[in-house]
mmCIF file of C-alpha atoms in Angstrom:
data_model
loop_
_atom_site.group_PDB
_atom_site.id
_atom_site.type_symbol
_atom_site.label_atom_id
_atom_site.label_comp_id
_atom_site.label_asym_id
_atom_site.label_seq_id
_atom_site.Cartn_x
_atom_site.Cartn_y
_atom_site.Cartn_z
ATOM 1 C CA MET A 1 93.650 83.134 69.927
ATOM 2 C CA SER A 2 95.881 85.923 71.226
ATOM 3 C CA ALA A 3 97.490 86.575 74.613
ATOM 4 C CA ALA A 4 95.262 89.624 74.935
ATOM 5 C CA THR A 5 92.095 87.494 74.924
ATOM 6 C CA ALA A 6 93.482 84.506 76.770
ATOM 7 C CA LEU A 7 94.185 85.988 80.152
ATOM 8 C CA PRO A 8 93.240 88.997 82.272
ATOM 9 C CA ALA A 9 95.906 91.539 83.130
ATOM 10 C CA ALA A 10 97.603 90.730 86.416
ATOM 11 C CA SER A 11 99.621 93.867 87.102
ATOM 12 C CA ASN A 12 98.814 96.046 90.091
ATOM 13 C CA ASP A 13 99.265 99.068 87.864
ATOM 14 C CA ALA A 14 97.105 98.005 84.942
ATOM 15 C CA PRO A 15 94.274 100.385 84.005
ATOM 16 C CA LEU A 16 91.061 99.732 85.911
ATOM 17 C CA PRO A 17 87.440 100.576 85.171
ATOM 18 C CA ALA A 18 86.438 103.993 86.486
ATOM 19 C CA ALA A 19 84.454 102.511 89.342
ATOM 20 C CA ARG A 20 87.476 100.579 90.576
ATOM 21 C CA ARG A 21 90.128 103.275 90.235
ATOM 22 C CA ASP A 22 91.653 104.117 93.574
ATOM 23 C CA LEU A 23 92.753 107.731 93.447
ATOM 24 C CA ALA A 24 93.254 108.389 97.174
ATOM 25 C CA PRO A 25 96.981 107.425 97.264
ATOM 26 C CA LEU A 26 97.657 109.646 94.240
ATOM 27 C CA LEU A 27 96.571 112.694 96.246
ATOM 28 C CA LEU A 28 98.955 112.056 99.154
ATOM 29 C CA VAL A 29 102.081 113.603 97.598
ATOM 30 C CA PRO A 30 100.478 116.868 96.368
ATOM 31 C CA ALA A 31 98.499 117.151 99.620
ATOM 32 C CA LEU A 32 101.669 116.774 101.696
ATOM 33 C CA ILE A 33 103.534 119.329 99.582
ATOM 34 C CA LEU A 34 100.753 121.922 99.868
ATOM 35 C CA LEU A 35 100.273 121.262 103.596
ATOM 36 C CA MET A 36 103.933 121.963 104.281
ATOM 37 C CA LEU A 37 103.923 125.403 102.636
ATOM 38 C CA PRO A 38 102.336 127.284 105.576
ATOM 39 C CA LEU A 39 104.297 125.221 108.095
ATOM 40 C CA VAL A 40 107.666 125.964 106.474
ATOM 41 C CA GLY A 41 106.683 129.613 106.171
ATOM 42 C CA SER A 42 109.251 130.719 103.606
ATOM 43 C CA PHE A 43 108.314 130.031 99.978
ATOM 44 C CA PRO A 44 111.935 129.772 98.699
ATOM 45 C CA THR A 45 112.792 127.374 101.523
ATOM 46 C CA TRP A 46 109.692 125.313 100.762
ATOM 47 C CA VAL A 47 110.650 125.071 97.079
ATOM 48 C CA THR A 48 114.200 124.004 97.957
ATOM 49 C CA LEU A 49 113.020 121.365 100.447
ATOM 50 C CA THR A 50 110.367 120.057 98.066
ATOM 51 C CA ILE A 51 112.650 119.629 95.056
ATOM 52 C CA ALA A 52 115.357 118.084 97.245
ATOM 53 C CA GLY A 53 112.797 115.625 98.612
ATOM 54 C CA LEU A 54 111.494 114.786 95.149
ATOM 55 C CA ALA A 55 115.049 114.154 93.900
ATOM 56 C CA MET A 56 115.858 111.880 96.821
ATOM 57 C CA GLY A 57 112.550 110.079 96.346
ATOM 58 C CA MET A 58 113.254 109.487 92.662
ATOM 59 C CA MET A 59 116.632 107.923 93.434
ATOM 60 C CA ILE A 60 115.121 105.662 96.081
ATOM 61 C CA PHE A 61 112.304 104.721 93.688
ATOM 62 C CA ILE A 62 114.773 103.677 90.983
ATOM 63 C CA MET A 63 116.611 101.452 93.455
ATOM 64 C CA ALA A 64 113.387 99.999 94.897
ATOM 65 C CA SER A 65 111.490 99.596 91.619
ATOM 66 C CA GLY A 66 113.638 96.670 90.485
ATOM 67 C CA LEU A 67 112.990 94.798 93.711
ATOM 68 C CA THR A 68 109.237 95.424 93.751
ATOM 69 C CA LEU A 69 109.058 94.436 90.071
ATOM 70 C CA VAL A 70 110.801 91.134 90.771
ATOM 71 C CA PHE A 71 108.613 90.422 93.786
ATOM 72 C CA GLY A 72 105.380 91.399 92.074
ATOM 73 C CA LEU A 73 106.022 89.397 88.917
ATOM 74 C CA MET A 74 108.175 86.503 90.162
ATOM 75 C CA ASP A 75 107.279 86.218 93.870
ATOM 76 C CA VAL A 76 110.964 86.371 94.801
ATOM 77 C CA LEU A 77 112.167 87.994 98.045
ATOM 78 C CA ASN A 78 115.636 89.148 97.033
ATOM 79 C CA PHE A 79 117.410 90.463 100.131
ATOM 80 C CA GLY A 80 120.584 90.638 98.067
ATOM 81 C CA HIS A 81 119.199 93.506 95.978
ATOM 82 C CA GLY A 82 121.532 95.943 97.712
ATOM 83 C CA ALA A 83 124.505 94.176 96.113
ATOM 84 C CA PHE A 84 123.333 95.360 92.687
ATOM 85 C CA VAL A 85 123.160 98.936 93.980
ATOM 86 C CA SER A 86 126.788 98.774 95.156
ATOM 87 C CA VAL A 87 128.064 96.953 92.073
ATOM 88 C CA GLY A 88 126.349 99.469 89.802
ATOM 89 C CA ALA A 89 128.011 102.399 91.564
ATOM 90 C CA TYR A 90 131.439 100.761 91.506
ATOM 91 C CA ALA A 91 131.093 99.651 87.878
ATOM 92 C CA ALA A 92 130.427 103.286 86.934
ATOM 93 C CA THR A 93 133.829 104.252 88.366
ATOM 94 C CA MET A 94 135.431 102.228 85.574
ATOM 95 C CA VAL A 95 134.259 105.037 83.283
ATOM 96 C CA LEU A 96 134.066 108.054 85.600
ATOM 97 C CA ILE A 97 137.565 107.815 87.093
ATOM 98 C CA PRO A 98 139.540 107.279 83.845
ATOM 99 C CA MET A 99 137.490 110.053 82.212
ATOM 100 C CA ARG A 100 137.813 112.450 85.148
ATOM 101 C CA GLY A 101 139.260 115.127 82.872
ATOM 102 C CA TRP A 102 136.153 115.067 80.686
ATOM 103 C CA LEU A 103 133.964 115.513 83.773
ATOM 104 C CA ASP A 104 135.945 118.568 84.854
ATOM 105 C CA VAL A 105 135.155 120.313 81.564
ATOM 106 C CA ASP A 106 132.328 122.779 82.156
ATOM 107 C CA SER A 107 130.186 121.449 79.310
ATOM 108 C CA LEU A 108 126.774 119.977 80.015
ATOM 109 C CA LEU A 109 126.772 117.951 76.793
ATOM 110 C CA ILE A 110 130.181 116.367 77.449
ATOM 111 C CA ASN A 111 129.419 115.730 81.126
ATOM 112 C CA LEU A 112 126.070 114.083 80.356
ATOM 113 C CA GLY A 113 127.717 111.988 77.619
ATOM 114 C CA VAL A 114 130.308 110.604 80.039
ATOM 115 C CA LEU A 115 127.674 110.117 82.722
ATOM 116 C CA GLY A 116 125.412 108.317 80.235
ATOM 117 C CA LEU A 117 128.269 105.976 79.295
ATOM 118 C CA ALA A 118 128.952 105.245 82.966
ATOM 119 C CA ILE A 119 125.274 104.511 83.562
ATOM 120 C CA ALA A 120 125.183 102.181 80.537
ATOM 121 C CA VAL A 121 128.228 100.270 81.833
ATOM 122 C CA ALA A 122 126.706 100.042 85.329
ATOM 123 C CA MET A 123 123.353 98.790 84.061
ATOM 124 C CA LEU A 124 124.994 96.230 81.776
ATOM 125 C CA ALA A 125 127.226 94.955 84.598
ATOM 126 C CA THR A 126 124.342 94.644 87.065
ATOM 127 C CA ALA A 127 122.048 93.063 84.464
ATOM 128 C CA LEU A 128 124.662 90.355 83.825
ATOM 129 C CA LEU A 129 125.202 89.926 87.561
ATOM 130 C CA GLY A 130 121.441 89.700 88.054
ATOM 131 C CA TRP A 131 121.179 87.022 85.358
ATOM 132 C CA ALA A 132 123.926 84.971 87.037
ATOM 133 C CA PHE A 133 122.424 85.600 90.502
ATOM 134 C CA GLU A 134 119.031 84.329 89.346
ATOM 135 C CA ARG A 135 120.468 81.270 87.577
ATOM 136 C CA ILE A 136 122.802 80.195 90.389
ATOM 137 C CA ILE A 137 121.202 81.409 93.624
ATOM 138 C CA ILE A 138 117.492 82.125 93.055
ATOM 139 C CA ALA A 139 116.457 79.311 90.691
ATOM 140 C CA PRO A 140 116.904 76.474 93.228
ATOM 141 C CA VAL A 141 114.683 78.190 95.833
ATOM 142 C CA TYR A 142 111.676 79.409 93.831
ATOM 143 C CA GLY A 143 108.541 79.315 95.979
ATOM 144 C CA GLN A 144 110.541 78.979 99.229
ATOM 145 C CA HIS A 145 110.550 82.438 100.796
ATOM 146 C CA LEU A 146 112.523 81.597 103.928
ATOM 147 C CA LYS A 147 115.316 80.015 101.907
ATOM 148 C CA GLN A 148 115.210 82.979 99.500
ATOM 149 C CA ILE A 149 115.794 85.398 102.358
ATOM 150 C CA LEU A 150 118.706 83.420 103.783
ATOM 151 C CA ILE A 151 120.486 82.636 100.528
ATOM 152 C CA THR A 152 120.085 86.128 99.039
ATOM 153 C CA MET A 153 121.362 87.772 102.219
ATOM 154 C CA GLY A 154 124.366 85.486 101.997
ATOM 155 C CA GLY A 155 124.795 86.483 98.368
ATOM 156 C CA MET A 156 124.858 90.165 99.327
ATOM 157 C CA ILE A 157 127.544 89.566 101.958
ATOM 158 C CA VAL A 158 129.677 87.706 99.422
ATOM 159 C CA ALA A 159 129.167 90.483 96.856
ATOM 160 C CA GLU A 160 130.266 93.157 99.342
ATOM 161 C CA GLN A 161 133.444 91.233 100.099
ATOM 162 C CA LEU A 162 134.156 90.772 96.398
ATOM 163 C CA ILE A 163 133.766 94.528 95.880
ATOM 164 C CA SER A 164 136.394 95.097 98.556
ATOM 165 C CA VAL A 165 138.690 92.601 96.846
ATOM 166 C CA ILE A 166 138.279 94.107 93.366
ATOM 167 C CA TRP A 167 138.078 97.833 94.132
ATOM 168 C CA GLY A 168 139.653 97.944 97.591
ATOM 169 C CA ALA A 169 138.202 98.471 101.046
ATOM 170 C CA GLU A 170 138.737 102.254 101.138
ATOM 171 C CA GLN A 171 135.998 104.700 100.231
ATOM 172 C CA ILE A 172 136.199 106.046 96.688
ATOM 173 C CA PRO A 173 135.441 109.755 96.150
ATOM 174 C CA LEU A 174 133.004 110.391 93.305
ATOM 175 C CA PRO A 175 132.653 114.134 92.696
ATOM 176 C CA LEU A 176 129.905 115.489 90.477
ATOM 177 C CA PRO A 177 130.574 116.563 86.876
ATOM 178 C CA ALA A 178 131.490 120.241 86.624
ATOM 179 C CA SER A 179 128.266 121.303 84.904
ATOM 180 C CA LEU A 180 126.092 119.621 87.558
ATOM 181 C CA ARG A 181 127.755 121.273 90.547
ATOM 182 C CA GLY A 182 126.185 124.242 92.265
ATOM 183 C CA ALA A 183 122.598 125.423 92.099
ATOM 184 C CA VAL A 184 120.184 127.262 89.859
ATOM 185 C CA LEU A 185 117.885 130.006 91.094
ATOM 186 C CA LEU A 186 114.135 129.525 90.772
ATOM 187 C CA GLY A 187 113.034 132.936 91.903
ATOM 188 C CA ASP A 188 114.582 133.301 95.341
ATOM 189 C CA ALA A 189 114.955 129.532 95.807
ATOM 190 C CA ALA A 190 118.296 127.813 95.183
ATOM 191 C CA VAL A 191 117.980 124.307 93.775
ATOM 192 C CA GLU A 192 120.953 122.026 93.172
ATOM 193 C CA LYS A 193 121.420 121.166 89.507
ATOM 194 C CA TYR A 194 122.042 117.503 90.198
ATOM 195 C CA ARG A 195 118.735 117.162 92.048
ATOM 196 C CA LEU A 196 116.885 118.421 88.979
ATOM 197 C CA VAL A 197 118.662 115.816 86.839
ATOM 198 C CA ALA A 198 117.704 113.099 89.334
ATOM 199 C CA VAL A 199 114.041 114.167 89.190
ATOM 200 C CA VAL A 200 114.038 113.983 85.388
ATOM 201 C CA ILE A 201 115.715 110.553 85.313
ATOM 202 C CA GLY A 202 113.303 109.208 87.927
ATOM 203 C CA LEU A 203 110.277 110.404 85.963
ATOM 204 C CA VAL A 204 111.636 108.888 82.754
ATOM 205 C CA VAL A 205 112.176 105.515 84.482
ATOM 206 C CA PHE A 206 108.679 105.521 85.986
ATOM 207 C CA VAL A 207 106.955 106.435 82.712
ATOM 208 C CA ALA A 208 109.007 103.845 80.807
ATOM 209 C CA MET A 209 108.132 101.089 83.307
ATOM 210 C CA PHE A 210 104.441 102.019 83.227
ATOM 211 C CA LEU A 211 104.320 102.002 79.432
ATOM 212 C CA VAL A 212 106.225 98.731 79.087
ATOM 213 C CA LEU A 213 104.059 96.924 81.637
ATOM 214 C CA ASN A 214 100.722 98.295 80.441
ATOM 215 C CA ARG A 215 101.084 99.250 76.774
ATOM 216 C CA THR A 216 103.304 96.601 75.184
ATOM 217 C CA LYS A 217 102.969 92.955 74.254
ATOM 218 C CA VAL A 218 105.934 92.104 76.478
ATOM 219 C CA GLY A 219 104.203 93.671 79.471
ATOM 220 C CA LEU A 220 100.997 91.840 78.636
ATOM 221 C CA LEU A 221 102.837 88.523 78.449
ATOM 222 C CA ILE A 222 104.576 89.176 81.766
ATOM 223 C CA ARG A 223 101.321 90.006 83.515
ATOM 224 C CA ALA A 224 99.498 87.114 81.879
ATOM 225 C CA GLY A 225 102.321 84.757 82.838
ATOM 226 C CA VAL A 226 101.938 85.754 86.471
ATOM 227 C CA GLU A 227 98.187 85.124 86.304
ATOM 228 C CA ASN A 228 98.310 81.774 84.476
ATOM 229 C CA ARG A 229 101.776 80.623 83.487
ATOM 230 C CA GLU A 230 100.659 77.255 82.122
ATOM 231 C CA MET A 231 98.188 78.824 79.708
ATOM 232 C CA VAL A 232 100.748 81.268 78.310
ATOM 233 C CA GLU A 233 103.339 78.514 77.896
ATOM 234 C CA ALA A 234 100.730 76.374 76.144
ATOM 235 C CA MET A 235 100.400 79.189 73.609
ATOM 236 C CA GLY A 236 104.095 78.835 72.767
ATOM 237 C CA TYR A 237 105.622 81.627 74.853
ATOM 238 C CA ARG A 238 108.656 80.881 77.022
ATOM 239 C CA ILE A 239 107.684 82.665 80.218
ATOM 240 C CA ARG A 240 110.699 81.317 82.064
ATOM 241 C CA ARG A 241 113.070 83.274 79.816
ATOM 242 C CA LEU A 242 110.893 86.353 80.123
ATOM 243 C CA PHE A 243 111.013 86.200 83.920
ATOM 244 C CA VAL A 244 114.802 85.860 83.862
ATOM 245 C CA ALA A 245 114.889 88.990 81.695
ATOM 246 C CA VAL A 246 112.678 90.756 84.260
ATOM 247 C CA PHE A 247 115.124 89.842 87.019
ATOM 248 C CA ALA A 248 118.040 91.179 84.958
ATOM 249 C CA ALA A 249 116.101 94.375 84.232
ATOM 250 C CA GLY A 250 115.350 94.839 87.935
ATOM 251 C CA SER A 251 119.045 94.390 88.709
ATOM 252 C CA ALA A 252 119.948 96.944 86.039
ATOM 253 C CA LEU A 253 117.588 99.464 87.631
ATOM 254 C CA ALA A 254 119.326 98.893 90.957
ATOM 255 C CA GLY A 255 122.634 99.609 89.218
ATOM 256 C CA LEU A 256 121.250 102.854 87.791
ATOM 257 C CA GLY A 257 120.042 103.853 91.253
ATOM 258 C CA GLY A 258 123.465 103.029 92.690
ATOM 259 C CA VAL A 259 125.188 105.377 90.230
ATOM 260 C CA LEU A 260 122.784 108.218 91.020
ATOM 261 C CA TRP A 261 123.065 107.640 94.776
ATOM 262 C CA GLY A 262 126.858 107.463 94.657
ATOM 263 C CA LEU A 263 127.028 110.798 92.830
ATOM 264 C CA TYR A 264 124.514 112.233 95.293
ATOM 265 C CA LYS A 265 126.699 111.185 98.237
ATOM 266 C CA GLU A 266 129.917 111.858 96.251
ATOM 267 C CA THR A 267 131.554 108.842 97.858
ATOM 268 C CA LEU A 268 131.327 105.056 97.531
ATOM 269 C CA ASN A 269 131.749 102.184 99.951
ATOM 270 C CA ALA A 270 131.069 98.476 99.559
ATOM 271 C CA ALA A 271 128.239 98.499 102.111
ATOM 272 C CA MET A 272 126.287 101.359 100.524
ATOM 273 C CA GLY A 273 123.737 98.997 98.954
ATOM 274 C CA GLY A 274 123.163 97.120 102.185
ATOM 275 C CA GLU A 275 122.689 100.413 104.020
ATOM 276 C CA MET A 276 119.957 101.380 101.544
ATOM 277 C CA MET A 277 118.010 98.150 101.985
ATOM 278 C CA VAL A 278 116.095 99.378 105.025
ATOM 279 C CA MET A 279 114.771 102.388 103.116
ATOM 280 C CA ILE A 280 114.071 100.263 100.045
ATOM 281 C CA PHE A 281 111.987 97.766 102.009
ATOM 282 C CA ILE A 282 110.108 100.532 103.817
ATOM 283 C CA VAL A 283 109.192 102.024 100.431
ATOM 284 C CA ILE A 284 108.026 98.653 99.097
ATOM 285 C CA ILE A 285 105.929 98.004 102.211
ATOM 286 C CA ILE A 286 104.374 101.487 102.060
ATOM 287 C CA GLY A 287 103.631 101.186 98.362
ATOM 288 C CA GLY A 288 102.224 97.681 98.538
ATOM 289 C CA LEU A 289 104.116 94.505 97.722
ATOM 290 C CA GLY A 290 104.650 94.203 93.997
ATOM 291 C CA SER A 291 103.190 97.564 92.938
ATOM 292 C CA VAL A 292 105.411 99.816 90.821
ATOM 293 C CA GLY A 293 102.965 102.713 91.155
ATOM 294 C CA GLY A 294 102.754 102.264 94.910
ATOM 295 C CA CYS A 295 106.544 102.101 95.105
ATOM 296 C CA PHE A 296 106.768 105.425 93.234
ATOM 297 C CA ILE A 297 104.333 107.164 95.586
ATOM 298 C CA GLY A 298 105.894 105.569 98.668
ATOM 299 C CA ALA A 299 109.416 106.701 97.718
ATOM 300 C CA LEU A 300 108.289 110.292 97.182
ATOM 301 C CA LEU A 301 106.325 110.323 100.434
ATOM 302 C CA MET A 302 109.197 108.937 102.472
ATOM 303 C CA ALA A 303 111.776 111.363 101.062
ATOM 304 C CA LEU A 304 109.504 114.407 101.371
ATOM 305 C CA VAL A 305 108.525 113.578 104.960
ATOM 306 C CA ALA A 306 112.202 113.098 105.893
ATOM 307 C CA ASN A 307 113.152 116.427 104.288
ATOM 308 C CA TYR A 308 110.350 118.446 105.830
ATOM 309 C CA ALA A 309 110.857 116.803 109.225
ATOM 310 C CA GLY A 310 114.585 117.529 109.076
ATOM 311 C CA PHE A 311 113.760 121.222 108.718
ATOM 312 C CA LEU A 312 110.785 121.502 111.089
ATOM 313 C CA LEU A 313 111.482 118.778 113.681
ATOM 314 C CA PRO A 314 115.082 117.545 113.372
ATOM 315 C CA LYS A 315 114.737 114.940 116.136
ATOM 316 C CA PHE A 316 111.597 113.484 114.562
ATOM 317 C CA ALA A 317 113.437 113.119 111.244
ATOM 318 C CA LEU A 318 115.348 110.165 112.727
ATOM 319 C CA VAL A 319 112.139 108.123 112.989
ATOM 320 C CA SER A 320 110.069 109.766 110.245
ATOM 321 C CA ASN A 321 110.373 106.751 107.910
ATOM 322 C CA ILE A 322 109.033 104.350 110.536
ATOM 323 C CA ALA A 323 106.288 106.783 111.570
ATOM 324 C CA LEU A 324 105.166 107.152 107.960
ATOM 325 C CA MET A 325 105.101 103.393 107.454
ATOM 326 C CA ILE A 326 103.021 102.909 110.612
ATOM 327 C CA ALA A 327 100.556 105.613 109.543
ATOM 328 C CA ILE A 328 100.135 104.137 106.049
ATOM 329 C CA LEU A 329 99.709 100.586 107.321
ATOM 330 C CA LEU A 330 97.141 101.693 109.907
ATOM 331 C CA TRP A 331 95.187 103.213 107.016
ATOM 332 C CA ARG A 332 95.859 100.430 104.531
ATOM 333 C CA PRO A 333 97.380 97.286 106.076
ATOM 334 C CA ALA A 334 98.481 95.949 102.669
ATOM 335 C CA GLY A 335 100.050 99.231 101.543
ATOM 336 C CA LEU A 336 98.850 101.877 99.108
ATOM 337 C CA TYR A 337 98.429 99.459 96.201
ATOM 338 C CA SER A 338 98.879 95.702 96.419
ATOM 339 C CA ASN A 339 97.735 92.410 94.969
ATOM 340 C CA LEU A 340 96.714 91.551 98.528
ATOM 341 C CA ARG A 341 94.033 94.216 98.367
ATOM 342 C CA ARG A 342 92.559 93.194 95.009
#
């Protein structure tokens, strides 16, 4: 008897029969993009705003995906997730600052090599921190959401103070690599090089998560373990270890997002992860609790709406995230995709 026949798939993003596929949320992003073209008026400006919004959305998705993965698979409300974002960004400086000279060389291959090394260090550091965080802080409060909120928020505060102790309280400048500065011309539209890189990385992360969760034995075991943990354990699989690995992977994704966001802002501070938590939770609520696909769509929607609103209605941009969340929840109270709706 195999895991494939023992249990049904439990993931929000698992393939569904044609009659049950819900395509409406998938049309929101392209519909919004096309709707904004006549309102913006200028095609080059529309292209610039759209790609900038997509890049910002991809970075937010990477940071939020780890949290929604942990909640969807482990039912853990980790309000300390922002600590992994900050630690990831600061851990990357251990590579980026000593190798500053390599980043100033105008060579895309060298710059991407150094950046890749920094990302690897950041993801490893945050994965280890996530493992320790789960073992020490999360494990005693499984199934107790109120205690999870309180203890993980406390963990984030402690982490921010430790960052200040280790790296100092001052902001750290983090300029872009030489080959990723400036913009490329797409017709008459100027698009920043770094935003294009962020879009590519975000797409790679999303596709990788989708394939792992829906096309591999590990993903099947994770989803089956959520549906019926006792049955999977009776078959000889150690779901507990697998869930700890999921938590570490979600923390590593937060670290990756922290590196990308720090380079986007070109400056770091210990509270940067905590400042992102509001946007991260809005994305998770819009997408539907526990849905990676919903998180992806929600992040793109939020970033695009903020970008377009900043150009068309600057004052509305300040509340665009809340307005979008209200509109989505009025349409679908459980979010775009959620276990609560299935």
